Amino acid sequence: SWVGNYRVSQPLLELMAAGRVVGRMTYETATPVEIERQSPDVIVFQGRYTEAKVPDIELAKNYSSAMRIF
């Protein structure tokens, strides 16, 4: 959605371009292997507002100590 663009996506892209953060944006759920490999400090779940998306958040909780924002 456009809200996600100006609140999350575009700021992330700008911070990455400025070399202030290392990040990744995807519309797919990360696998446990990807989570472990990337070892993120923060995981942002944008637009995960349905019961069907709860397992995605639980997966991140189980495989990462990263702060989860949703």
PDB file of N, CA and C in Angstrom:
ATOM      1  N   SER A   1       0.837  -1.185   0.000  1.00  0.00           N
ATOM      2  CA  SER A   1       0.000   0.000   0.000  1.00  0.00           C
ATOM      3  C   SER A   1       0.879   1.244   0.000  1.00  0.00           C
ATOM      4  N   TRP A   2       0.279   2.348  -0.324  1.00  0.00           N
ATOM      5  CA  TRP A   2       1.026   3.592  -0.367  1.00  0.00           C
ATOM      6  C   TRP A   2       1.512   3.981   1.021  1.00  0.00           C
ATOM      7  N   VAL A   3       0.708   3.698   2.048  1.00  0.00           N
ATOM      8  CA  VAL A   3       1.117   4.005   3.419  1.00  0.00           C
ATOM      9  C   VAL A   3       2.418   3.284   3.744  1.00  0.00           C
ATOM     10  N   GLY A   4       2.499   2.006   3.402  1.00  0.00           N
ATOM     11  CA  GLY A   4       3.720   1.243   3.633  1.00  0.00           C
ATOM     12  C   GLY A   4       4.898   1.810   2.868  1.00  0.00           C
ATOM     13  N   ASN A   5       4.625   2.384   1.704  1.00  0.00           N
ATOM     14  CA  ASN A   5       5.700   2.951   0.894  1.00  0.00           C
ATOM     15  C   ASN A   5       6.348   4.136   1.594  1.00  0.00           C
ATOM     16  N   TYR A   6       5.562   5.099   2.028  1.00  0.00           N
ATOM     17  CA  TYR A   6       6.197   6.289   2.602  1.00  0.00           C
ATOM     18  C   TYR A   6       6.578   6.123   4.062  1.00  0.00           C
ATOM     19  N   ARG A   7       6.027   5.147   4.755  1.00  0.00           N
ATOM     20  CA  ARG A   7       6.386   4.941   6.161  1.00  0.00           C
ATOM     21  C   ARG A   7       7.509   3.928   6.352  1.00  0.00           C
ATOM     22  N   VAL A   8       7.617   2.958   5.438  1.00  0.00           N
ATOM     23  CA  VAL A   8       8.586   1.877   5.630  1.00  0.00           C
ATOM     24  C   VAL A   8       9.526   1.730   4.432  1.00  0.00           C
ATOM     25  N   SER A   9       8.982   1.469   3.276  1.00  0.00           N
ATOM     26  CA  SER A   9       9.793   1.125   2.104  1.00  0.00           C
ATOM     27  C   SER A   9      10.738   2.238   1.675  1.00  0.00           C
ATOM     28  N   GLN A  10      10.207   3.409   1.420  1.00  0.00           N
ATOM     29  CA  GLN A  10      11.047   4.500   0.918  1.00  0.00           C
ATOM     30  C   GLN A  10      12.091   4.948   1.943  1.00  0.00           C
ATOM     31  N   PRO A  11      11.729   5.094   3.223  1.00  0.00           N
ATOM     32  CA  PRO A  11      12.782   5.431   4.196  1.00  0.00           C
ATOM     33  C   PRO A  11      13.890   4.380   4.253  1.00  0.00           C
ATOM     34  N   LEU A  12      13.530   3.099   4.171  1.00  0.00           N
ATOM     35  CA  LEU A  12      14.556   2.048   4.168  1.00  0.00           C
ATOM     36  C   LEU A  12      15.467   2.196   2.959  1.00  0.00           C
ATOM     37  N   LEU A  13      14.883   2.389   1.793  1.00  0.00           N
ATOM     38  CA  LEU A  13      15.690   2.545   0.577  1.00  0.00           C
ATOM     39  C   LEU A  13      16.627   3.750   0.679  1.00  0.00           C
ATOM     40  N   GLU A  14      16.139   4.855   1.231  1.00  0.00           N
ATOM     41  CA  GLU A  14      16.973   6.055   1.383  1.00  0.00           C
ATOM     42  C   GLU A  14      18.116   5.811   2.367  1.00  0.00           C
ATOM     43  N   LEU A  15      17.829   5.144   3.480  1.00  0.00           N
ATOM     44  CA  LEU A  15      18.879   4.843   4.458  1.00  0.00           C
ATOM     45  C   LEU A  15      19.922   3.897   3.875  1.00  0.00           C
ATOM     46  N   MET A  16      19.471   2.932   3.083  1.00  0.00           N
ATOM     47  CA  MET A  16      20.408   2.011   2.438  1.00  0.00           C
ATOM     48  C   MET A  16      21.283   2.760   1.437  1.00  0.00           C
ATOM     49  N   ALA A  17      20.678   3.644   0.640  1.00  0.00           N
ATOM     50  CA  ALA A  17      21.429   4.409  -0.361  1.00  0.00           C
ATOM     51  C   ALA A  17      22.469   5.315   0.296  1.00  0.00           C
ATOM     52  N   ALA A  18      22.159   5.814   1.482  1.00  0.00           N
ATOM     53  CA  ALA A  18      23.089   6.690   2.198  1.00  0.00           C
ATOM     54  C   ALA A  18      24.133   5.904   2.987  1.00  0.00           C
ATOM     55  N   GLY A  19      24.033   4.584   2.967  1.00  0.00           N
ATOM     56  CA  GLY A  19      24.995   3.763   3.690  1.00  0.00           C
ATOM     57  C   GLY A  19      24.791   3.756   5.193  1.00  0.00           C
ATOM     58  N   ARG A  20      23.609   4.136   5.647  1.00  0.00           N
ATOM     59  CA  ARG A  20      23.330   4.210   7.084  1.00  0.00           C
ATOM     60  C   ARG A  20      22.855   2.886   7.662  1.00  0.00           C
ATOM     61  N   VAL A  21      22.245   2.045   6.816  1.00  0.00           N
ATOM     62  CA  VAL A  21      21.768   0.736   7.269  1.00  0.00           C
ATOM     63  C   VAL A  21      22.021  -0.298   6.185  1.00  0.00           C
ATOM     64  N   VAL A  22      22.062  -1.542   6.598  1.00  0.00           N
ATOM     65  CA  VAL A  22      22.061  -2.664   5.666  1.00  0.00           C
ATOM     66  C   VAL A  22      20.699  -3.313   5.849  1.00  0.00           C
ATOM     67  N   GLY A  23      19.951  -3.430   4.777  1.00  0.00           N
ATOM     68  CA  GLY A  23      18.594  -3.944   4.910  1.00  0.00           C
ATOM     69  C   GLY A  23      18.178  -4.792   3.742  1.00  0.00           C
ATOM     70  N   ARG A  24      17.016  -5.345   3.893  1.00  0.00           N
ATOM     71  CA  ARG A  24      16.433  -6.193   2.855  1.00  0.00           C
ATOM     72  C   ARG A  24      14.931  -6.021   2.924  1.00  0.00           C
ATOM     73  N   MET A  25      14.306  -5.908   1.772  1.00  0.00           N
ATOM     74  CA  MET A  25      12.862  -5.791   1.706  1.00  0.00           C
ATOM     75  C   MET A  25      12.338  -6.917   0.827  1.00  0.00           C
ATOM     76  N   THR A  26      11.350  -7.630   1.336  1.00  0.00           N
ATOM     77  CA  THR A  26      10.769  -8.718   0.567  1.00  0.00           C
ATOM     78  C   THR A  26       9.286  -8.813   0.866  1.00  0.00           C
ATOM     79  N   TYR A  27       8.563  -9.370  -0.058  1.00  0.00           N
ATOM     80  CA  TYR A  27       7.135  -9.575   0.140  1.00  0.00           C
ATOM     81  C   TYR A  27       6.835 -11.032   0.468  1.00  0.00           C
ATOM     82  N   GLU A  28       7.876 -11.809   0.614  1.00  0.00           N
ATOM     83  CA  GLU A  28       7.757 -13.230   0.948  1.00  0.00           C
ATOM     84  C   GLU A  28       8.185 -13.443   2.397  1.00  0.00           C
ATOM     85  N   THR A  29       7.710 -14.515   2.986  1.00  0.00           N
ATOM     86  CA  THR A  29       8.127 -14.866   4.342  1.00  0.00           C
ATOM     87  C   THR A  29       9.519 -15.475   4.295  1.00  0.00           C
ATOM     88  N   ALA A  30      10.395 -14.981   5.144  1.00  0.00           N
ATOM     89  CA  ALA A  30      11.759 -15.519   5.204  1.00  0.00           C
ATOM     90  C   ALA A  30      11.737 -16.912   5.825  1.00  0.00           C
ATOM     91  N   THR A  31      12.603 -17.764   5.334  1.00  0.00           N
ATOM     92  CA  THR A  31      12.728 -19.105   5.905  1.00  0.00           C
ATOM     93  C   THR A  31      13.611 -19.026   7.150  1.00  0.00           C
ATOM     94  N   PRO A  32      13.546 -20.041   8.012  1.00  0.00           N
ATOM     95  CA  PRO A  32      14.439 -20.049   9.177  1.00  0.00           C
ATOM     96  C   PRO A  32      15.913 -19.926   8.788  1.00  0.00           C
ATOM     97  N   VAL A  33      16.311 -20.553   7.694  1.00  0.00           N
ATOM     98  CA  VAL A  33      17.706 -20.471   7.238  1.00  0.00           C
ATOM     99  C   VAL A  33      18.057 -19.032   6.864  1.00  0.00           C
ATOM    100  N   GLU A  34      17.171 -18.350   6.147  1.00  0.00           N
ATOM    101  CA  GLU A  34      17.427 -16.953   5.775  1.00  0.00           C
ATOM    102  C   GLU A  34      17.526 -16.059   7.013  1.00  0.00           C
ATOM    103  N   ILE A  35      16.645 -16.290   7.971  1.00  0.00           N
ATOM    104  CA  ILE A  35      16.676 -15.494   9.197  1.00  0.00           C
ATOM    105  C   ILE A  35      17.995 -15.697   9.929  1.00  0.00           C
ATOM    106  N   GLU A  36      18.407 -16.941  10.073  1.00  0.00           N
ATOM    107  CA  GLU A  36      19.672 -17.241  10.756  1.00  0.00           C
ATOM    108  C   GLU A  36      20.864 -16.657  10.001  1.00  0.00           C
ATOM    109  N   ARG A  37      20.868 -16.788   8.687  1.00  0.00           N
ATOM    110  CA  ARG A  37      21.987 -16.316   7.870  1.00  0.00           C
ATOM    111  C   ARG A  37      22.130 -14.799   7.951  1.00  0.00           C
ATOM    112  N   GLN A  38      21.018 -14.099   7.912  1.00  0.00           N
ATOM    113  CA  GLN A  38      21.070 -12.640   7.911  1.00  0.00           C
ATOM    114  C   GLN A  38      21.251 -12.059   9.308  1.00  0.00           C
ATOM    115  N   SER A  39      20.845 -12.796  10.318  1.00  0.00           N
ATOM    116  CA  SER A  39      21.000 -12.383  11.722  1.00  0.00           C
ATOM    117  C   SER A  39      20.607 -10.915  11.929  1.00  0.00           C
ATOM    118  N   PRO A  40      19.347 -10.567  11.629  1.00  0.00           N
ATOM    119  CA  PRO A  40      18.937  -9.164  11.715  1.00  0.00           C
ATOM    120  C   PRO A  40      18.822  -8.672  13.154  1.00  0.00           C
ATOM    121  N   ASP A  41      18.966  -7.362  13.322  1.00  0.00           N
ATOM    122  CA  ASP A  41      18.727  -6.725  14.616  1.00  0.00           C
ATOM    123  C   ASP A  41      17.243  -6.413  14.786  1.00  0.00           C
ATOM    124  N   VAL A  42      16.577  -6.109  13.660  1.00  0.00           N
ATOM    125  CA  VAL A  42      15.165  -5.737  13.663  1.00  0.00           C
ATOM    126  C   VAL A  42      14.484  -6.389  12.468  1.00  0.00           C
ATOM    127  N   ILE A  43      13.267  -6.874  12.676  1.00  0.00           N
ATOM    128  CA  ILE A  43      12.435  -7.375  11.582  1.00  0.00           C
ATOM    129  C   ILE A  43      11.129  -6.592  11.629  1.00  0.00           C
ATOM    130  N   VAL A  44      10.768  -5.946  10.516  1.00  0.00           N
ATOM    131  CA  VAL A  44       9.529  -5.174  10.430  1.00  0.00           C
ATOM    132  C   VAL A  44       8.544  -5.963   9.579  1.00  0.00           C
ATOM    133  N   PHE A  45       7.393  -6.228  10.146  1.00  0.00           N
ATOM    134  CA  PHE A  45       6.318  -6.905   9.425  1.00  0.00           C
ATOM    135  C   PHE A  45       5.296  -5.848   9.050  1.00  0.00           C
ATOM    136  N   GLN A  46       5.272  -5.454   7.792  1.00  0.00           N
ATOM    137  CA  GLN A  46       4.350  -4.429   7.322  1.00  0.00           C
ATOM    138  C   GLN A  46       3.101  -5.093   6.763  1.00  0.00           C
ATOM    139  N   GLY A  47       1.942  -4.673   7.221  1.00  0.00           N
ATOM    140  CA  GLY A  47       0.678  -5.170   6.686  1.00  0.00           C
ATOM    141  C   GLY A  47       0.340  -6.592   7.087  1.00  0.00           C
ATOM    142  N   ARG A  48       0.841  -7.059   8.212  1.00  0.00           N
ATOM    143  CA  ARG A  48       0.552  -8.423   8.677  1.00  0.00           C
ATOM    144  C   ARG A  48      -0.588  -8.373   9.688  1.00  0.00           C
ATOM    145  N   TYR A  49      -1.775  -8.043   9.226  1.00  0.00           N
ATOM    146  CA  TYR A  49      -2.882  -7.781  10.136  1.00  0.00           C
ATOM    147  C   TYR A  49      -3.965  -8.848  10.125  1.00  0.00           C
ATOM    148  N   THR A  50      -3.667 -10.032   9.649  1.00  0.00           N
ATOM    149  CA  THR A  50      -4.659 -11.101   9.651  1.00  0.00           C
ATOM    150  C   THR A  50      -4.141 -12.286  10.452  1.00  0.00           C
ATOM    151  N   GLU A  51      -5.057 -13.104  10.897  1.00  0.00           N
ATOM    152  CA  GLU A  51      -4.699 -14.298  11.669  1.00  0.00           C
ATOM    153  C   GLU A  51      -3.778 -15.215  10.865  1.00  0.00           C
ATOM    154  N   ALA A  52      -3.926 -15.218   9.554  1.00  0.00           N
ATOM    155  CA  ALA A  52      -3.112 -16.084   8.696  1.00  0.00           C
ATOM    156  C   ALA A  52      -1.629 -15.709   8.728  1.00  0.00           C
ATOM    157  N   LYS A  53      -1.307 -14.494   9.120  1.00  0.00           N
ATOM    158  CA  LYS A  53       0.089 -14.037   9.139  1.00  0.00           C
ATOM    159  C   LYS A  53       0.779 -14.262  10.483  1.00  0.00           C
ATOM    160  N   VAL A  54       0.029 -14.679  11.506  1.00  0.00           N
ATOM    161  CA  VAL A  54       0.615 -14.924  12.826  1.00  0.00           C
ATOM    162  C   VAL A  54       1.767 -15.930  12.766  1.00  0.00           C
ATOM    163  N   PRO A  55       1.663 -17.024  11.998  1.00  0.00           N
ATOM    164  CA  PRO A  55       2.798 -17.956  11.922  1.00  0.00           C
ATOM    165  C   PRO A  55       4.095 -17.312  11.422  1.00  0.00           C
ATOM    166  N   ASP A  56       4.009 -16.309  10.555  1.00  0.00           N
ATOM    167  CA  ASP A  56       5.215 -15.610  10.085  1.00  0.00           C
ATOM    168  C   ASP A  56       5.925 -14.929  11.253  1.00  0.00           C
ATOM    169  N   ILE A  57       5.146 -14.285  12.106  1.00  0.00           N
ATOM    170  CA  ILE A  57       5.718 -13.587  13.257  1.00  0.00           C
ATOM    171  C   ILE A  57       6.283 -14.590  14.255  1.00  0.00           C
ATOM    172  N   GLU A  58       5.563 -15.691  14.472  1.00  0.00           N
ATOM    173  CA  GLU A  58       6.049 -16.730  15.384  1.00  0.00           C
ATOM    174  C   GLU A  58       7.333 -17.371  14.869  1.00  0.00           C
ATOM    175  N   LEU A  59       7.435 -17.557  13.560  1.00  0.00           N
ATOM    176  CA  LEU A  59       8.645 -18.117  12.964  1.00  0.00           C
ATOM    177  C   LEU A  59       9.848 -17.225  13.271  1.00  0.00           C
ATOM    178  N   ALA A  60       9.669 -15.922  13.079  1.00  0.00           N
ATOM    179  CA  ALA A  60      10.757 -14.985  13.366  1.00  0.00           C
ATOM    180  C   ALA A  60      11.110 -15.004  14.851  1.00  0.00           C
ATOM    181  N   LYS A  61      10.113 -15.110  15.695  1.00  0.00           N
ATOM    182  CA  LYS A  61      10.362 -15.157  17.141  1.00  0.00           C
ATOM    183  C   LYS A  61      11.165 -16.398  17.520  1.00  0.00           C
ATOM    184  N   ASN A  62      10.852 -17.521  16.884  1.00  0.00           N
ATOM    185  CA  ASN A  62      11.519 -18.785  17.207  1.00  0.00           C
ATOM    186  C   ASN A  62      12.950 -18.870  16.686  1.00  0.00           C
ATOM    187  N   TYR A  63      13.259 -18.165  15.606  1.00  0.00           N
ATOM    188  CA  TYR A  63      14.572 -18.302  14.969  1.00  0.00           C
ATOM    189  C   TYR A  63      15.439 -17.053  15.037  1.00  0.00           C
ATOM    190  N   SER A  64      14.974 -16.027  15.742  1.00  0.00           N
ATOM    191  CA  SER A  64      15.761 -14.801  15.804  1.00  0.00           C
ATOM    192  C   SER A  64      15.472 -14.058  17.103  1.00  0.00           C
ATOM    193  N   SER A  65      16.495 -13.443  17.638  1.00  0.00           N
ATOM    194  CA  SER A  65      16.309 -12.590  18.816  1.00  0.00           C
ATOM    195  C   SER A  65      16.083 -11.136  18.399  1.00  0.00           C
ATOM    196  N   ALA A  66      15.889 -10.911  17.100  1.00  0.00           N
ATOM    197  CA  ALA A  66      15.683  -9.556  16.583  1.00  0.00           C
ATOM    198  C   ALA A  66      14.412  -8.939  17.159  1.00  0.00           C
ATOM    199  N   MET A  67      14.443  -7.625  17.309  1.00  0.00           N
ATOM    200  CA  MET A  67      13.234  -6.909  17.680  1.00  0.00           C
ATOM    201  C   MET A  67      12.236  -7.076  16.541  1.00  0.00           C
ATOM    202  N   ARG A  68      11.009  -7.393  16.863  1.00  0.00           N
ATOM    203  CA  ARG A  68       9.972  -7.562  15.854  1.00  0.00           C
ATOM    204  C   ARG A  68       8.992  -6.398  15.943  1.00  0.00           C
ATOM    205  N   ILE A  69       8.781  -5.735  14.823  1.00  0.00           N
ATOM    206  CA  ILE A  69       7.846  -4.611  14.754  1.00  0.00           C
ATOM    207  C   ILE A  69       6.768  -4.987  13.762  1.00  0.00           C
ATOM    208  N   PHE A  70       5.525  -4.880  14.200  1.00  0.00           N
ATOM    209  CA  PHE A  70       4.401  -5.209  13.311  1.00  0.00           C
ATOM    210  C   PHE A  70       3.200  -4.383  13.666  1.00  0.00           C
TER     211      PHE A  70
END
